[in-house]
Short mmCIF file of C-alpha atoms and ligand atoms in Angstrom, two decimals:
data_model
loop_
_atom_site.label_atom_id
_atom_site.label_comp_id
_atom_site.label_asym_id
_atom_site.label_seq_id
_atom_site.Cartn_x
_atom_site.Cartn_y
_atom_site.Cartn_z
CA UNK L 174 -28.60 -65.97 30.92
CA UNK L 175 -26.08 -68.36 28.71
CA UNK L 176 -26.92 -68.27 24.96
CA UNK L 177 -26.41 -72.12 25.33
CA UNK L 178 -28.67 -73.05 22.70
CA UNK L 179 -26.97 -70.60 20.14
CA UNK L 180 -23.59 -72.21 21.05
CA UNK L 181 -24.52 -75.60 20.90
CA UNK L 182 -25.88 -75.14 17.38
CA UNK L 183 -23.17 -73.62 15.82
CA UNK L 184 -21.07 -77.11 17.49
CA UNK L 185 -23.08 -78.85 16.01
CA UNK L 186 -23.03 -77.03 12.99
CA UNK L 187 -19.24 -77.08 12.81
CA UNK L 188 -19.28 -80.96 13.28
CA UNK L 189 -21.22 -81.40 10.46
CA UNK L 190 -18.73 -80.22 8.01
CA UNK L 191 -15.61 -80.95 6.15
CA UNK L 192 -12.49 -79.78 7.57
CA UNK L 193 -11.69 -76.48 5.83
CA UNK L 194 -15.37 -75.25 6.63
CA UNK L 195 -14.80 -76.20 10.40
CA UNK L 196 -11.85 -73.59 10.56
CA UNK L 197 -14.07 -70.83 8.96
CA UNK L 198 -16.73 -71.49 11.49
CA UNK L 199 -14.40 -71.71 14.72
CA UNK L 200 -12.49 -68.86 13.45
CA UNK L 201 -15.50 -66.50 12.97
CA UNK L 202 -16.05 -64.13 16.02
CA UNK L 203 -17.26 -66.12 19.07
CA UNK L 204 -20.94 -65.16 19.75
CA UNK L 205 -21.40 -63.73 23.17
CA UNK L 206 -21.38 -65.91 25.78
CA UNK L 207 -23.85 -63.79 28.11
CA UNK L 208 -26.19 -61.32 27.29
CA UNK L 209 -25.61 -59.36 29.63
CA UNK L 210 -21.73 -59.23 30.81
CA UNK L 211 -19.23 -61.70 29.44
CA UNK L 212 -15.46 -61.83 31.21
CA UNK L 213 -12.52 -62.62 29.00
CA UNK L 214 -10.29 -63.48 31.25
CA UNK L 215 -9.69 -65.63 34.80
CA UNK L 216 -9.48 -63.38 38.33
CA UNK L 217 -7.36 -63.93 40.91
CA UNK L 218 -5.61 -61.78 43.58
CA UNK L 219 -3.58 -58.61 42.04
CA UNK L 220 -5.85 -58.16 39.27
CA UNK L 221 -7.75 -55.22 38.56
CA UNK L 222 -9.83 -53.53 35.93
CA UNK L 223 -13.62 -52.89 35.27
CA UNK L 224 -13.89 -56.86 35.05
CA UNK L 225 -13.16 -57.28 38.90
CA UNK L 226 -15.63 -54.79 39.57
CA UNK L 227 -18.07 -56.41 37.31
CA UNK L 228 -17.36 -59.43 39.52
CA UNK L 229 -17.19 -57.36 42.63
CA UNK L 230 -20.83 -56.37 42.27
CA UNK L 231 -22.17 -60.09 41.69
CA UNK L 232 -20.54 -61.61 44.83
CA UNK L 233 -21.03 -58.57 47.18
CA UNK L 234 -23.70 -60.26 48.84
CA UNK L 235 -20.84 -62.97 50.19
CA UNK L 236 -19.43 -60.20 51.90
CA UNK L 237 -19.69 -62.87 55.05
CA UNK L 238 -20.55 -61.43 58.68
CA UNK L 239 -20.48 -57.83 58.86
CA UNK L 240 -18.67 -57.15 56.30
CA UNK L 241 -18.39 -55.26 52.67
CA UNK L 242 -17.20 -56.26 49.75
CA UNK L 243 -15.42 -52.50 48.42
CA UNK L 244 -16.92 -52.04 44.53
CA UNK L 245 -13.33 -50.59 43.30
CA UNK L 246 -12.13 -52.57 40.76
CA UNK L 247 -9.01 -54.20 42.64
CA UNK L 248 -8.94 -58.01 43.55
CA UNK L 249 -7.65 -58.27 47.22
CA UNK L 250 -8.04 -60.48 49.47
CA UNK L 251 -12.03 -59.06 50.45
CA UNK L 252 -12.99 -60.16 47.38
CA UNK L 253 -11.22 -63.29 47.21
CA UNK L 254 -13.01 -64.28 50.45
CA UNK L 255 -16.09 -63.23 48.98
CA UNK L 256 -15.90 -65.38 45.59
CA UNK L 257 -14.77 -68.64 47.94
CA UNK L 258 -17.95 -67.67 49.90
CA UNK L 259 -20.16 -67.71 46.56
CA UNK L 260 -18.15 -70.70 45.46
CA UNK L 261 -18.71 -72.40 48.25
CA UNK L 262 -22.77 -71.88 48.54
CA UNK L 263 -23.00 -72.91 45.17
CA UNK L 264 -21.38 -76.08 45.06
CA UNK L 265 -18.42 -75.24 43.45
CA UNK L 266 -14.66 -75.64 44.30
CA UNK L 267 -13.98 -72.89 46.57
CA UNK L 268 -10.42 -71.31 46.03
CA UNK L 269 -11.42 -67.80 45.52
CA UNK L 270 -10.51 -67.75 42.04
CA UNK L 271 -12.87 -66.52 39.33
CA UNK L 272 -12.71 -68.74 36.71
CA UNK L 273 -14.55 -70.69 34.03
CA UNK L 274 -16.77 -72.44 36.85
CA UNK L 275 -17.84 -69.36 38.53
CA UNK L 276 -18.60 -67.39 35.75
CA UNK L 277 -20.89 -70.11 34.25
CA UNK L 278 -22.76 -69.92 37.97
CA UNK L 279 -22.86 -66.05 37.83
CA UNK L 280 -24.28 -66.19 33.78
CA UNK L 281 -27.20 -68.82 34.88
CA UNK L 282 -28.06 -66.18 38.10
CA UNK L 283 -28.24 -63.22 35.79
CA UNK L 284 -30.80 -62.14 33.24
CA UNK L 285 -30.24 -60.53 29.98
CA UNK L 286 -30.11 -56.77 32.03
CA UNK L 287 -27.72 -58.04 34.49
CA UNK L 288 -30.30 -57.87 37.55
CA UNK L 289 -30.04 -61.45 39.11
CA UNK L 290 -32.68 -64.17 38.49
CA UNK L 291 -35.00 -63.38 41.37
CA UNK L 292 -35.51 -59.57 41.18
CA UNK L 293 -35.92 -57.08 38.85
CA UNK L 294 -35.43 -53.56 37.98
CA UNK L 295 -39.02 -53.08 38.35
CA UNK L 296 -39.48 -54.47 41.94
CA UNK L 297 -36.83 -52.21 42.88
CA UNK L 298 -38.59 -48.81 41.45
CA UNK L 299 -41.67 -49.43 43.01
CA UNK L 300 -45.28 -46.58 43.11
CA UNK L 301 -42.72 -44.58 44.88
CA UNK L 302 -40.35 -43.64 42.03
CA UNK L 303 -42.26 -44.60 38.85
CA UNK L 304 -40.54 -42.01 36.91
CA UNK L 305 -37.66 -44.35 35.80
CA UNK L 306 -34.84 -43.82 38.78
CA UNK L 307 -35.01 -39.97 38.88
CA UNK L 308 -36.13 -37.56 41.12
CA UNK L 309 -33.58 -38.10 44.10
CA UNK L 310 -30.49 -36.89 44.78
CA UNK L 311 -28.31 -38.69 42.12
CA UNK L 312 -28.58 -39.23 38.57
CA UNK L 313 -31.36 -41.69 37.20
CA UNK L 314 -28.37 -43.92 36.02
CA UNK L 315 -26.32 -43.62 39.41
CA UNK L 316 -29.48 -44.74 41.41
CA UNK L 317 -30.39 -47.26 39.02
CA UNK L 318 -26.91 -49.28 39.62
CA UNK L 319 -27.65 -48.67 43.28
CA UNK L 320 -30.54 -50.49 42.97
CA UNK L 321 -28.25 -53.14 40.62
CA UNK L 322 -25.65 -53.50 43.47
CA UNK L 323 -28.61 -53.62 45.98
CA UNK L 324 -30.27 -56.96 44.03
CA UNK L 325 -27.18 -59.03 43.91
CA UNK L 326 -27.24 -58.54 47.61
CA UNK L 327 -30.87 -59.32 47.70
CA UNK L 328 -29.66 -62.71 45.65
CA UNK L 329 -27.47 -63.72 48.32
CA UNK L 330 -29.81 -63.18 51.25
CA UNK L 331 -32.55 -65.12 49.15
CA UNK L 332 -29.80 -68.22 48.20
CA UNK L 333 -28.92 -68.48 52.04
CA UNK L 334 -32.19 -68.77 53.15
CA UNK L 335 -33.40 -71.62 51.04
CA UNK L 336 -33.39 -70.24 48.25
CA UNK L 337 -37.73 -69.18 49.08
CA UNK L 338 -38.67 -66.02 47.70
CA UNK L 339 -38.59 -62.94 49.29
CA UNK L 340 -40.56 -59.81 48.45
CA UNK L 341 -39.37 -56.16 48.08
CA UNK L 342 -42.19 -53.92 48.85
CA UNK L 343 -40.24 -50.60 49.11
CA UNK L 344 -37.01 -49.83 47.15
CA UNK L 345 -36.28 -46.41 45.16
CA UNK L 346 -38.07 -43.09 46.63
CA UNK L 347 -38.24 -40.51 44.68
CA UNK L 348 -37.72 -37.25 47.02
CA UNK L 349 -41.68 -36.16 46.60
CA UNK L 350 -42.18 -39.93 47.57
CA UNK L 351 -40.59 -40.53 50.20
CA UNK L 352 -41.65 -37.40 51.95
CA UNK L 353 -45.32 -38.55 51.19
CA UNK L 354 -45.06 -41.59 52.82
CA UNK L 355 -42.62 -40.01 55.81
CA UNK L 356 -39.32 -41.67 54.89
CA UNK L 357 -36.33 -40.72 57.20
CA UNK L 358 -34.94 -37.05 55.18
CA UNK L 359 -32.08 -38.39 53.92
CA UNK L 360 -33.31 -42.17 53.60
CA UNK L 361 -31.25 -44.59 51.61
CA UNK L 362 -34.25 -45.51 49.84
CA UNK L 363 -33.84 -42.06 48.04
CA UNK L 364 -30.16 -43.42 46.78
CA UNK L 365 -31.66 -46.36 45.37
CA UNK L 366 -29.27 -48.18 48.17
CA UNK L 367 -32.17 -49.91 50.38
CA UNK L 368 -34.61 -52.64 50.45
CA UNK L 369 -37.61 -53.39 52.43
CA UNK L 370 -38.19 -56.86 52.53
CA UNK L 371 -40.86 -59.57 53.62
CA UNK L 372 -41.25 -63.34 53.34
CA UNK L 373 -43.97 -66.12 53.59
CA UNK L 374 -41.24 -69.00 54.29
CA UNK L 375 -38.91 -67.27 56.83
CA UNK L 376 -39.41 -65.14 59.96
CA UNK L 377 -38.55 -61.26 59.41
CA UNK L 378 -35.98 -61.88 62.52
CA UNK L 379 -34.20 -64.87 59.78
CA UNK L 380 -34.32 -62.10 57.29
CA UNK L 381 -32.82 -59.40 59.54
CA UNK L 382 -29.89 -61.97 61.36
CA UNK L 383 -29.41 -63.71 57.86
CA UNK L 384 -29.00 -59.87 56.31
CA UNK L 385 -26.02 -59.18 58.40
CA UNK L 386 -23.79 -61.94 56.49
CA UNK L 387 -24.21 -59.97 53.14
CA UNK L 388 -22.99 -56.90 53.28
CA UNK L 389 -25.94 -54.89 54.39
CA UNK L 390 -24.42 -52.40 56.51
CA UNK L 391 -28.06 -51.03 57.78
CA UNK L 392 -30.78 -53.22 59.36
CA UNK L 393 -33.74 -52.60 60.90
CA UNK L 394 -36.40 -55.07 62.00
CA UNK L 395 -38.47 -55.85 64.40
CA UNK L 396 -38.47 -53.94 67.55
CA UNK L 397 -37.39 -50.95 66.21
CA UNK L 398 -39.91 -48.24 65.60
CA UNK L 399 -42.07 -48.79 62.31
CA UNK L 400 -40.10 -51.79 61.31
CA UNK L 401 -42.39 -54.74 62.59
CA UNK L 402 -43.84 -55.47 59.09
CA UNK L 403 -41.21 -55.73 57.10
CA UNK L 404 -36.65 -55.88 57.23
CA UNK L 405 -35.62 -52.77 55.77
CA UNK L 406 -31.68 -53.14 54.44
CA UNK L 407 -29.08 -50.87 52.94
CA UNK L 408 -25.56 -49.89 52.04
CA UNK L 409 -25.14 -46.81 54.38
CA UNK L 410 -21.16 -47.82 54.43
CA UNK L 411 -20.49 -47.39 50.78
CA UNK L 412 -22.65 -44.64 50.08
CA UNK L 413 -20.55 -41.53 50.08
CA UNK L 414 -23.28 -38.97 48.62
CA UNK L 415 -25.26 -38.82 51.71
CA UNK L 416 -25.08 -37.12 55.31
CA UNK L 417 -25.17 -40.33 56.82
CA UNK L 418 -22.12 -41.41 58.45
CA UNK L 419 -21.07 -44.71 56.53
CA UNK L 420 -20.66 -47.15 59.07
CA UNK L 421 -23.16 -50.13 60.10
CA UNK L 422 -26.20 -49.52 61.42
CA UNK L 423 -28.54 -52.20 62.67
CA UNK L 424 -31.27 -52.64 64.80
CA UNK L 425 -33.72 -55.11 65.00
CA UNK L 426 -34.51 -55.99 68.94
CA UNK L 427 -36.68 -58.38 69.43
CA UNK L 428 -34.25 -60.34 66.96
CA UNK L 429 -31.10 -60.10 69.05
CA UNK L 430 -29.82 -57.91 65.72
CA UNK L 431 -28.03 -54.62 67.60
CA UNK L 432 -25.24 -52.26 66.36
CA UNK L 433 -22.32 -54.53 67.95
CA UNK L 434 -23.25 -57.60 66.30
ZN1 ZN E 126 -36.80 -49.01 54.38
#
């Protein structure tokens, strides 16, 4: 969230007085723009650094159909086409540059913890892994940016489907958990990498043909066995600490969502 209030104050402030004072105030440190992740500098193809992978996170979700925006830290021409796709469904110019315009957008969809404005850390570590991201395979802090990566993803589905809420009602397992409720043995639910979703407003078969435009490369819905209630998603592809093999994997029937789509 922008700290617009601060910032317009100290304008305001800095109006207000005589010349010399204004230069003491403008030259003071500039208060951070974002409380959670401010960038310092405009993205374009060729860049790299951990700012393009900041940004590579947030606009993962416009990974458009079937595809994956790679989380390395190097601007190519994947994540160009992903920031003209965010640009684009936000109303902004889209030319696949990062700049002041789509930083502002990603700062009003993120709260103070970076998670995006319509899910939370704690939707995402649900009665199956209330011990605070631990207990599976990786670290507590490994699975818990998992489960950071898996939201923005989340925030894309939600924005192209009207922007109506949609409900996670399983997201980390613990190990112990998952067994309990008889998750698949090496579930990506375990890696903090998976989702299952529901909705009032849309069908699950919108959620599970929608799902496939941002960069969830696993799907199952309806039709296929124990999925009927709910759109489980994941990130099978990029997740490289599993013995699953990382390509896609969908498969939702009765919603025309197979593995060839
Ligand atoms: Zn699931």
């Amino acid at each position: 969230m922008r700290m617009n209030t601060l910032t317009r104050a100290i304008v305001a402030f800095a109006l207000a007085l005589p010349g010399a004072a204004i230069a003491t105030v403008v030259a003071a440190p500039a208060a951070q723009a974002d409380g959670c992740y401010t960038w310092q500098r405009t993205l374009s193809q060729g860049r790299s650094g951990d700012d393009v992978r900041q940004l590579q996170i947030r606009v993962a979700g416009w990974a458009g159909a079937g595809g994956i925006v790679r989380v390395d830290g190097r601007f190519g021409p994947e994540t160009a086409a992903a920031v003209r796709r965010f640009q684009s469904a936000y109303g902004l110019r889209s030319d696949g540059v990062a700049g002041r315009q789509t930083f502002d957008k990603i700062y009003q969809l993120q709260d103070n913890d970076c998670t995006p404005a319509h899910f939370s850390y704690r939707e995402m570590d649900d009665n199956c892994g209330r011990s605070g991201w631990s207990g599976g395979p990786l670290s507590a802090d490994r699975t818990r940016e998992n489960a950071l990566r898996t939201m923005w993803k989340l925030e894309a589905l939600r924005h192209s489907l009207g922007d109506r809420p949609l409900y996670v009602t399983s997201g980390f397992r613990s190990s112990d958990c998952n067994r309990r409720v008889g998750g698949a043995s090496d579930s990506q639910h375990l890696y903090g990498n998976a989702a299952d979703l529901t909705s009032r407003d849309r069908s699950l078969c919108q959620v599970a043909r929608a799902a496939r435009n941002h960069g969830f490369s696993g799907i199952y819905g309806p039709g296929y066995p124990d999925h009927d209630s709910h759109v489980h998603v994941d990130s099978r592809r990029e997740n490289n600490d599993d013995r699953t093999a990382n390509r896609t994997s969908w498969s939702a029937p009765d919603c025309g969502v197979g593995a060839g789509d």
